[in-house]
Coordinates of C-alpha atoms and ligand atoms in Angstrom, one line a residue:
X1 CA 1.0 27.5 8.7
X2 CA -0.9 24.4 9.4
X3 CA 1.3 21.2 9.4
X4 CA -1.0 18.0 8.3
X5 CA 0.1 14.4 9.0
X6 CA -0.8 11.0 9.6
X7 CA -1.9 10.8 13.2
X8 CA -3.1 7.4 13.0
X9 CA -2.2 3.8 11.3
X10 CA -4.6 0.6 11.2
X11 CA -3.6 -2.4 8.8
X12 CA -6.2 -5.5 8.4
X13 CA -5.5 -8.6 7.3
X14 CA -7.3 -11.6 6.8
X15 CA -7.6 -14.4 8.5
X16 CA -5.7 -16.9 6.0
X17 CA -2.2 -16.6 4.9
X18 CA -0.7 -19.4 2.3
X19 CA 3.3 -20.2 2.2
X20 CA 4.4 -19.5 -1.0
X21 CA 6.9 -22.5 -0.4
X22 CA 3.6 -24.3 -0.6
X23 CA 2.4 -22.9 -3.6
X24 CA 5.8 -23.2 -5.2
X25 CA 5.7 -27.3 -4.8
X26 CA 2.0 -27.3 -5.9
X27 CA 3.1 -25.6 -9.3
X28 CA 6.1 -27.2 -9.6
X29 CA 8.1 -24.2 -9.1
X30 CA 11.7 -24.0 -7.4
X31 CA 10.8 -22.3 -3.9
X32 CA 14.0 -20.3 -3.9
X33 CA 12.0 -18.2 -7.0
X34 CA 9.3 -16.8 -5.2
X35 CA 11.1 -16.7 -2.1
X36 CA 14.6 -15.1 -3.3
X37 CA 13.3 -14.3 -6.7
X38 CA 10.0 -12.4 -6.3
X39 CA 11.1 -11.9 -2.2
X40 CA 7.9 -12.7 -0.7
X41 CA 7.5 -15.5 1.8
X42 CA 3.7 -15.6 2.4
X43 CA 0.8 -14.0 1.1
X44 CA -2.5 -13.9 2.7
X45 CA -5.4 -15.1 1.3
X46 CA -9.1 -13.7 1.4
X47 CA -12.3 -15.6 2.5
X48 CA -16.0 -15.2 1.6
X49 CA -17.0 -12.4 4.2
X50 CA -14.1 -10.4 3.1
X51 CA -14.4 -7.8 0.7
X52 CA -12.3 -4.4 0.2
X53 CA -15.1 -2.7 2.5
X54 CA -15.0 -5.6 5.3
X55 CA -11.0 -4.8 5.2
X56 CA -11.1 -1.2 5.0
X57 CA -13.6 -1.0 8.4
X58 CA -11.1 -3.3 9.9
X59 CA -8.4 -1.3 9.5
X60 CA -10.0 2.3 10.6
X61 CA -11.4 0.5 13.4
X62 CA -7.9 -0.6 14.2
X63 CA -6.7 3.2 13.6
X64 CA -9.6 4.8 15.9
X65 CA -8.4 2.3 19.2
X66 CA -4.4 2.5 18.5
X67 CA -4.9 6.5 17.8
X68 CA -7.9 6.8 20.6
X69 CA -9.8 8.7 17.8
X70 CA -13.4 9.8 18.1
X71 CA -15.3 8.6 14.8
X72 CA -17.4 11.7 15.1
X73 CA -14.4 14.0 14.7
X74 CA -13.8 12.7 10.6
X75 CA -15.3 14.9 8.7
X76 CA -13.6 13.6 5.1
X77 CA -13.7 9.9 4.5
X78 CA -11.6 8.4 1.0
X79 CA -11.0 4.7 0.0
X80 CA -8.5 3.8 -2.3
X81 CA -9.2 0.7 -3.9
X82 CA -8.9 -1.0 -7.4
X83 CA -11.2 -4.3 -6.3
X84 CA -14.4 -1.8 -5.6
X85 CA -17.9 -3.9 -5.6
X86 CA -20.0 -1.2 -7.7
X87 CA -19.6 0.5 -10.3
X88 CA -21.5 3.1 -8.8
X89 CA -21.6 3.2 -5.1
X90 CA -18.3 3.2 -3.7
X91 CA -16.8 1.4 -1.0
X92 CA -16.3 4.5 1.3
X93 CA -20.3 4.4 1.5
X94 CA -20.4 0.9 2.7
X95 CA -17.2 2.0 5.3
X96 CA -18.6 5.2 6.6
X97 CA -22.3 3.2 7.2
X98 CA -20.1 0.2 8.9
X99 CA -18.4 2.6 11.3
X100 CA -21.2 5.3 12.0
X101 CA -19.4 8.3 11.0
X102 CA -21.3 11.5 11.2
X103 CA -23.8 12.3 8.5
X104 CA -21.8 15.7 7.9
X105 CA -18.6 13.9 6.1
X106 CA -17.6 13.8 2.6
X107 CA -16.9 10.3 1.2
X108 CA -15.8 8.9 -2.0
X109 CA -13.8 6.5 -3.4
X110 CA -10.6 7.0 -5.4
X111 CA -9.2 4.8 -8.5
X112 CA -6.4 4.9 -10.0
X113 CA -4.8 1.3 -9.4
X114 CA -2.3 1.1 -6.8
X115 CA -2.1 4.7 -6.4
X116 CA -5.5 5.8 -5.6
X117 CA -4.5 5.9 -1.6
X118 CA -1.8 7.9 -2.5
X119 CA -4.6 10.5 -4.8
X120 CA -6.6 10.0 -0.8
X121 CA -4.0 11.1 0.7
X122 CA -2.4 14.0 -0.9
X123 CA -6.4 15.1 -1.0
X124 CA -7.0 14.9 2.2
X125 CA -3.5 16.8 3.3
X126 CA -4.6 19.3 0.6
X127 CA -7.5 19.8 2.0
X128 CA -6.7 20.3 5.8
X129 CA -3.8 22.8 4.4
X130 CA -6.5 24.8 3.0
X131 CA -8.4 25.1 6.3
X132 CA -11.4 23.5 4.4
X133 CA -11.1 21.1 7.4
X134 CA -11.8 23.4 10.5
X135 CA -10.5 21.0 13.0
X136 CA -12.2 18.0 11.4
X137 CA -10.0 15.0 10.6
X138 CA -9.7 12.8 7.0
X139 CA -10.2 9.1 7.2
X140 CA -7.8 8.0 4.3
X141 CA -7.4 3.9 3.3
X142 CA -5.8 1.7 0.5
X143 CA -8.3 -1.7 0.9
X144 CA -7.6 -4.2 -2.3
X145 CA -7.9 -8.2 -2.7
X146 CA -5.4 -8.7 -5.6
X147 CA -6.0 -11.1 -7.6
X148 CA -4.5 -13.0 -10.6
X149 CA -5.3 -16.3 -12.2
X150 CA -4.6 -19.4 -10.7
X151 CA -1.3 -21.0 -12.1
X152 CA -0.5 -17.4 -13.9
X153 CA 3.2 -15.6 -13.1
X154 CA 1.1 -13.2 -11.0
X155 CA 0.0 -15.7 -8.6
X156 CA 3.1 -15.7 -6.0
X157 CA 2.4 -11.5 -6.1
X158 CA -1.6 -11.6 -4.4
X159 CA -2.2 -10.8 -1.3
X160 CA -5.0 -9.0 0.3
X161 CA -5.3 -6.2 3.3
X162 CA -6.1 -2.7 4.2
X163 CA -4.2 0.6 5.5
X164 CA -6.0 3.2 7.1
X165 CA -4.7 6.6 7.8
X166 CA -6.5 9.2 9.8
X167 CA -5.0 12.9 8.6
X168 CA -4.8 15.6 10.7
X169 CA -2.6 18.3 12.4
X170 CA -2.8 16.7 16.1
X171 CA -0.1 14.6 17.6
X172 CA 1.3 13.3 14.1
X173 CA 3.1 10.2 13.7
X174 CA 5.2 11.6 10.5
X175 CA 4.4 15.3 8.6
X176 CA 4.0 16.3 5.3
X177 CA 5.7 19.5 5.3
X178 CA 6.3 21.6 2.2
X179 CA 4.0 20.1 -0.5
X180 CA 6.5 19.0 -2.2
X181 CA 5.6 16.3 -4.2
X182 CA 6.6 14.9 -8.0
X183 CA 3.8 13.5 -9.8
X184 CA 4.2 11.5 -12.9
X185 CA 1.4 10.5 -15.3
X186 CA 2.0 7.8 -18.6
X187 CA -0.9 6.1 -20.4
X188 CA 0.7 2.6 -21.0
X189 CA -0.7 -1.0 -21.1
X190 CA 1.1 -2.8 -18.3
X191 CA -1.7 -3.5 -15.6
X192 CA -5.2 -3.5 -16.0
X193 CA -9.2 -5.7 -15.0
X194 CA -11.8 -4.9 -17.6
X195 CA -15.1 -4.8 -15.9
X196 CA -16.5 -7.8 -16.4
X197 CA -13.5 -9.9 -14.9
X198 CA -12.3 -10.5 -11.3
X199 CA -8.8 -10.8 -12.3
X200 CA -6.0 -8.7 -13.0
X201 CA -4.5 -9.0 -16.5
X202 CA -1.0 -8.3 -16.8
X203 CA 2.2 -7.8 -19.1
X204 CA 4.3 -8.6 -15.8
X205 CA 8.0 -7.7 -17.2
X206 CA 6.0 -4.5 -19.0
X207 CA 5.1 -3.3 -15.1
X208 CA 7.8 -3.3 -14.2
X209 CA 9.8 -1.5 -16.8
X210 CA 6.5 1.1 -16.7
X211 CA 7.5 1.0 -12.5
X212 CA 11.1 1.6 -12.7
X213 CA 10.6 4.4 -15.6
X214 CA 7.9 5.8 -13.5
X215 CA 10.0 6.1 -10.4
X216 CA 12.6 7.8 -12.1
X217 CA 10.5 10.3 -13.8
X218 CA 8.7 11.6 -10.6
X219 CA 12.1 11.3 -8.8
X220 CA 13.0 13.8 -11.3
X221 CA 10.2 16.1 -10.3
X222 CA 10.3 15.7 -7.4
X223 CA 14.4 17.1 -7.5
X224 CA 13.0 19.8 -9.3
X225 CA 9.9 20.9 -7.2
X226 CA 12.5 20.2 -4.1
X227 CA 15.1 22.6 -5.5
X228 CA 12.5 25.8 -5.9
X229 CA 11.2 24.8 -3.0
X230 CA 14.1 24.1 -0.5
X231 CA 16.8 24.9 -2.3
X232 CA 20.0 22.5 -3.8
X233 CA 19.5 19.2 -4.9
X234 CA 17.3 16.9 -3.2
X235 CA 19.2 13.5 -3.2
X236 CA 18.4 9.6 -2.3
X237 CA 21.1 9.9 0.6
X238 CA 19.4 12.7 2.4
X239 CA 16.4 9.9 3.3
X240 CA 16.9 8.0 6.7
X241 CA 14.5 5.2 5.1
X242 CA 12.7 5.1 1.9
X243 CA 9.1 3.1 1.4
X244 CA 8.4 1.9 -2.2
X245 CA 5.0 0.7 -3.9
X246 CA 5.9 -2.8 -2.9
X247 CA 4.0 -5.6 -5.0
X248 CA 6.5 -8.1 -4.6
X249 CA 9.4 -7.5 -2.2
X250 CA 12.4 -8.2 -4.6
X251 CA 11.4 -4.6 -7.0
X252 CA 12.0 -2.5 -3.6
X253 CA 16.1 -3.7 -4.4
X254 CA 15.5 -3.1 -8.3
X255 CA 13.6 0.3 -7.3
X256 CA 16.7 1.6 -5.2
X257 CA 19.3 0.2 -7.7
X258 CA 17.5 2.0 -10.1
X259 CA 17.2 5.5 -8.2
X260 CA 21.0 5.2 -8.0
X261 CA 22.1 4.7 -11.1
X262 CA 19.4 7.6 -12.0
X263 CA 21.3 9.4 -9.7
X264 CA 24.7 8.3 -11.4
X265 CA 24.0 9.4 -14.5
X266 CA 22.6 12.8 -13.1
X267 CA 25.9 13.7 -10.7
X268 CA 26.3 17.0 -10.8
X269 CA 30.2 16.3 -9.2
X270 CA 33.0 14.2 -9.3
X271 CA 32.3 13.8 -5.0
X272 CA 28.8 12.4 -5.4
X273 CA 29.7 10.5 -8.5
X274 CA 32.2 8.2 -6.6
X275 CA 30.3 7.9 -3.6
X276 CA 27.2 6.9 -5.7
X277 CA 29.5 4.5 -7.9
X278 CA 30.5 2.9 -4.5
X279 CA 28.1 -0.7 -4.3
X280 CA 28.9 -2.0 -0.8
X281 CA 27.9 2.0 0.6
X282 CA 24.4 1.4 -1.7
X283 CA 24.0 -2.6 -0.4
X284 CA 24.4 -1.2 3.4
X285 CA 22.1 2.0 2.7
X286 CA 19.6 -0.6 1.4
X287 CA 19.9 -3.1 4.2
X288 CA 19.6 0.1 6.8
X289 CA 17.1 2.0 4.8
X290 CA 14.9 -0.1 2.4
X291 CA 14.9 -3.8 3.8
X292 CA 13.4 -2.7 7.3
X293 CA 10.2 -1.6 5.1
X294 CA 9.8 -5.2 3.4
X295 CA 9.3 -7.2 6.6
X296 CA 5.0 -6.7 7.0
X297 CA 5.1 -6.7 2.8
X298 CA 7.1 -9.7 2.4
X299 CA 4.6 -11.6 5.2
X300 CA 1.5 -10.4 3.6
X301 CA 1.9 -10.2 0.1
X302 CA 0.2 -7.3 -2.6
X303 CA -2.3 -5.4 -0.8
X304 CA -2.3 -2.8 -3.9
X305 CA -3.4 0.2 -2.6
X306 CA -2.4 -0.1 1.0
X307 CA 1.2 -1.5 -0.2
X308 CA 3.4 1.6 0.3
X309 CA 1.3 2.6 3.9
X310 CA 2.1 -0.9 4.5
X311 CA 5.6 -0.4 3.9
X312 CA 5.7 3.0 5.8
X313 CA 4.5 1.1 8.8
X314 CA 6.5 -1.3 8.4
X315 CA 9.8 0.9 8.4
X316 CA 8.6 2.5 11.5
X317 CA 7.8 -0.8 13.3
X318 CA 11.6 -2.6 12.3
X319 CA 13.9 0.1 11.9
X320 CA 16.7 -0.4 14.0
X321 CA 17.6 3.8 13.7
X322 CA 16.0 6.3 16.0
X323 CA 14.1 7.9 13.1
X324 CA 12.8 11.0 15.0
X325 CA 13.4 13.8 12.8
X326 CA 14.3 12.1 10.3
X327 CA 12.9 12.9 6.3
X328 CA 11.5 9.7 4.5
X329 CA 11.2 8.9 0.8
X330 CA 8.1 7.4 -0.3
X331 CA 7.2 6.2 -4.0
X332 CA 3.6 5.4 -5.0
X333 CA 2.7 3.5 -8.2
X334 CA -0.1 2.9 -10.0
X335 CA 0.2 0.8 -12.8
X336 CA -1.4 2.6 -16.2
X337 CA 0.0 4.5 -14.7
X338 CA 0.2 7.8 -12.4
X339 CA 3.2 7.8 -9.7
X340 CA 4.6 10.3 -7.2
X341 CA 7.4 11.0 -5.2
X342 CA 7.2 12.8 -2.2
X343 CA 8.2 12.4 1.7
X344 CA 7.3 13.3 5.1
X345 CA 9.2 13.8 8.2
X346 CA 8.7 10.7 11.2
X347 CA 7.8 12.6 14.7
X348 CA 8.3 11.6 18.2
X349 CA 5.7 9.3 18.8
X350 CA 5.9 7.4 15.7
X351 CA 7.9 4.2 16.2
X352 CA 6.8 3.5 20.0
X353 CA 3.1 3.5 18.2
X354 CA 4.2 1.5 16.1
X355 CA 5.6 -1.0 18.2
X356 CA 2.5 -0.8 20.3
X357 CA 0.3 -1.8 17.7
X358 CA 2.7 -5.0 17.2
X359 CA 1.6 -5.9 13.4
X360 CA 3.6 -9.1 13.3
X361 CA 1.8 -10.7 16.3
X362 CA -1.3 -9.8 14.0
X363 CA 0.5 -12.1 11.2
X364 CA 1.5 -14.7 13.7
X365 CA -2.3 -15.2 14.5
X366 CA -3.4 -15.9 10.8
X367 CA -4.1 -19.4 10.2
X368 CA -1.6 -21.3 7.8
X369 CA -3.5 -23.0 5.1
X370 CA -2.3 -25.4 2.2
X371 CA -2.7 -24.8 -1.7
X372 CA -6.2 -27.1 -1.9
X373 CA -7.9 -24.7 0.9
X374 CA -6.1 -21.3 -0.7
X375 CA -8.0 -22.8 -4.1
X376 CA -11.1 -23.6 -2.6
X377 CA -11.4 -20.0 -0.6
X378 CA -10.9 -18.1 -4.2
X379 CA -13.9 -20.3 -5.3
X380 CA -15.9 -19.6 -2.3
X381 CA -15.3 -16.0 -2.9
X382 CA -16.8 -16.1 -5.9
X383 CA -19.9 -18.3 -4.9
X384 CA -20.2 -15.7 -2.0
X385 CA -20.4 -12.8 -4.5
X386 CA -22.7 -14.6 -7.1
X387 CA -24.9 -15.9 -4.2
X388 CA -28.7 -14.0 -5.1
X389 CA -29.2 -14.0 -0.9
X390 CA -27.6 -13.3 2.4
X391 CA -25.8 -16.1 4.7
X392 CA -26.0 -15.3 8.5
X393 CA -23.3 -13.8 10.5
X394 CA -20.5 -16.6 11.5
X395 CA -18.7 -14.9 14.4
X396 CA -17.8 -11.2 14.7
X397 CA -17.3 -9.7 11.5
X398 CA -17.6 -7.1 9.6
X399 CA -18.5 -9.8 7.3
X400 CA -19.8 -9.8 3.6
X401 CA -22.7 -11.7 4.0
X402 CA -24.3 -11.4 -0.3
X403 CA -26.8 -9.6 -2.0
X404 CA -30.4 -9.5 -1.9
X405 CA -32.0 -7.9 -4.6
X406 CA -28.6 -7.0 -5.9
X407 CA -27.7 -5.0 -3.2
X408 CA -25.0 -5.7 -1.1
X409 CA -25.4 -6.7 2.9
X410 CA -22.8 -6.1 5.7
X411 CA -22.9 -7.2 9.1
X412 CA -20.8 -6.6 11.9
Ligands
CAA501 N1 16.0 -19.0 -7.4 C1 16.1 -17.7 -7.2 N2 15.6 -16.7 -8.0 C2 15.0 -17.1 -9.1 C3 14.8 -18.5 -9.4 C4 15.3 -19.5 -8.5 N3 15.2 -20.8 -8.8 N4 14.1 -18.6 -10.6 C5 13.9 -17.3 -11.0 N5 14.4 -16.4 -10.1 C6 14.4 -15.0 -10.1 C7 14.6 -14.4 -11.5 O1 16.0 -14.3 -11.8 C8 13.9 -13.0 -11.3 O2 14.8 -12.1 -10.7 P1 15.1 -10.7 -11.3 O3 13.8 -10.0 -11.5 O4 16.0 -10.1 -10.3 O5 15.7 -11.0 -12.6 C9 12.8 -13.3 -10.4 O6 13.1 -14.6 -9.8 C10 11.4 -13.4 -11.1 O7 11.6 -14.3 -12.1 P2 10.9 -14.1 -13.5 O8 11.1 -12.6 -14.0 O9 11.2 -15.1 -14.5 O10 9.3 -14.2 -13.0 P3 8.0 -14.3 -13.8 O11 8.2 -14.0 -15.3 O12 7.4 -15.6 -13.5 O13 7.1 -13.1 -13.2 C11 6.5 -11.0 -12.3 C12 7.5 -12.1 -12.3 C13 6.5 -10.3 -13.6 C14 6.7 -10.0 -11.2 C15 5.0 -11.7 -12.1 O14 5.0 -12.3 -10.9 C16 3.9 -10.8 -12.3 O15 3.4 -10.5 -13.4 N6 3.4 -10.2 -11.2 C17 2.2 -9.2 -11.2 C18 2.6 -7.9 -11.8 C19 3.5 -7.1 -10.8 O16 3.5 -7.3 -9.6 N7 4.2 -6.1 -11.4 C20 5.0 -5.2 -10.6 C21 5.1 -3.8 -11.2 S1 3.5 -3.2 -11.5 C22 3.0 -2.6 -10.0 O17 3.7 -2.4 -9.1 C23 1.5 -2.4 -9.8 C24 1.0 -3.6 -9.0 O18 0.9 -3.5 -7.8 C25 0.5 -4.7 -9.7

């Protein structure tokens, strides 16, 4: 039986990343708030060439060197994204034109807020279980520019990047073994961008009730698709680490409080009951098995889609554990909301990959700006995106460069 996994990682940032110590002063907003409250220290900060496509060919081309993957070999191509630029062509179009990929290759793009990498990604293992792959390999990224109004709560949570995945059954970094997975669907007004606006509206204490209820009720599943599946009862503790939908640091804490006192209350005996009721054994499982997850998130800010593969990476890049063999947890949100549950298993080559493709020298190269510059780059953005013409090529790219006749031109 054919294993699939994620043989490759690539994350993209852009070049600008604001301190939200910075934007704190400029809003006159205690610092200690976003930074202790929200648990985010920086959040980077999209220019005028970038665009969910110009991030999401950044990161697969990252993927292809780190994972020395031939482009021709990706027969399924899927982009997550909730900041797409059509309404009818998708982004993976503009992706699989950016990075030459073979003629013969499905592509589409998947929404469903912050989990449509997560609805890429269970697709794509689907489909190399199934053998519909034939030794082809799935191209799989969250890309997203989040995006709130100036001044609003949601400002300290933007950010902006890409994770790509390539899927496959060679030389995995972690497996997905079993199919176990529990999914959880609720149509509820916490999160949403109607079409004709380029922010997100939000009922922010709403998402993140809809969140934790979420993560509890594909937990649940999960523990139930687990126990047909494997037998017994699938519990937080069995997890080496555990990667959340991370928006803002700070809800990866209330996420695994949460899980926890879900757990409490579902104790099947008086053994697990005390040890669950015990906080200082939950603060060092989160320090050991959560935090190390939060250190790319807390630097970069909401990437959306790309958030939890964010936090996957970054759990194999900082963990101080030898994770080899070791099961993970992971939670994927979307708000409106569809979330799942699931968890792979980290393989030998995983955390020296990782810490060969050294993400946090990629965030000390960003350039630090100050609030007036992080304000005049969001109205650049949109000049960029209302200009009727194309701008030439300024340095390497891949660079958004406008729209002639209304369509849109890449470079690079
Ligand atoms: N020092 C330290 N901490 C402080 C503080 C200070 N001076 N002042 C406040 N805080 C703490 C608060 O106690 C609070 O902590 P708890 O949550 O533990 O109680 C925290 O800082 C935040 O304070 P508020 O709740 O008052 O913050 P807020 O009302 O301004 O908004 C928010 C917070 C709702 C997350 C807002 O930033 C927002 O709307 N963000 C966008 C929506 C979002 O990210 N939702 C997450 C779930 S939905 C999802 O996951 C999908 C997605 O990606 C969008």
């Amino acid at each position: 039986m054919t294993i699939p996994g994620i043989q490759a990682i690539g994350i993209a940032v852009p070049q600008f990343t604001l301190p939200l110590t910075a934007l704190a002063e400029a809003r006159g907003v205690d610092p200690a708030k976003y930074t202790e409250g929200l648990g985010t220290h920086r959040m980077s900060v999209a220019g005028p060439d970038d665009d969910a496509v110009t991030l999401a060919v950044r990161a697969a081309r990252q993927s292809f060197a780190l994972g020395n993957i031939d482009p021709s070999t990706i027969g399924l191509l899927i982009v997550g994204t909730e900041t797409g630029v059509d309404h009818s062509k998708p982004v993976a179009a503009f992706v699989h034109g950016l990075l030459g990929l073979s003629w013969n290759c499905r592509s589409f793009e998947t929404k469903h807020a912050c989990f449509a990498a997560t609805a890429g990604l269970q697709n794509a293992l689907d489909w190399i279980r199934a053998g519909s792959a034939r030794g082809k390999k799935a191209l799989v990224i969250g890309t997203d520019i989040a995006r709130y109004g100036l001044g609003s709560p949601g400002e300290p949570t933007q950010g902006a990047g890409a994770v790509a995945m390539v899927v496959s059954e060679e030389q995995p970094l972690v497996t997905f073994e079993d199919s176990i997975v529990g999914s959880f669907t609720r149509d509820v007004a916490d999160f949403w961008r109607p079409l004709d606006s380029t922010e997100a509206i939000v009922d922010g204490q709403k998402s993140v009730d809809c969140y934790l209820h979420a993560l509890a009720g594909a937990f649940r599943e999960y523990q139930r698709v687990s126990r047909e599946v494997r037998g017994g009862t699938a519990r937080t503790a069995d997890f080496a680490a555990m990667a959340y939908h991370v928006p803002y640091g700070k809800i990866a804490l209330k996420a695994h409080r949460h899980l926890r006192s879900y757990e409490t209350e579902n104790a099947t005996s008086s053994r697990d009951l005390a040890r669950l009721r015990n906080d200082e054994e939950s603060l060092v499982a989160y320090e050991e098995r959560v935090a190390p997850g939060l250190v790319l998130p807390r630097q970069i800010g909401n990437i959306y889609t790309g958030a939890l593969y964010l936090a996957l990476a970054s759990t194999l890049l900082m963990s101080q554990r030898d994770l080899e063999g070791a099961r993970l947890g992971l939670f994927s949100y979307g708000s409106g909301s569809c979330a799942e549950f699931f968890d792979c298993t980290v393989c030998e080559m995983a955390q020296g990959y990782a810490r060969q493709a050294n993400w946090t020298a990629m965030l000390d190269r960003q350039t630090v700006i100050d609030v007036p510059e992080y304000e005049r780059l969001v109205r650049a953005r949109d000049e960029r995106a209302a200009l009727r013409d194309v701008v030439p090529l300024a340095g390497e790219g891949p660079a958004f460069l406008g729209s002639r006749d209304r369509y849109r031109h890449y470079e690079g």
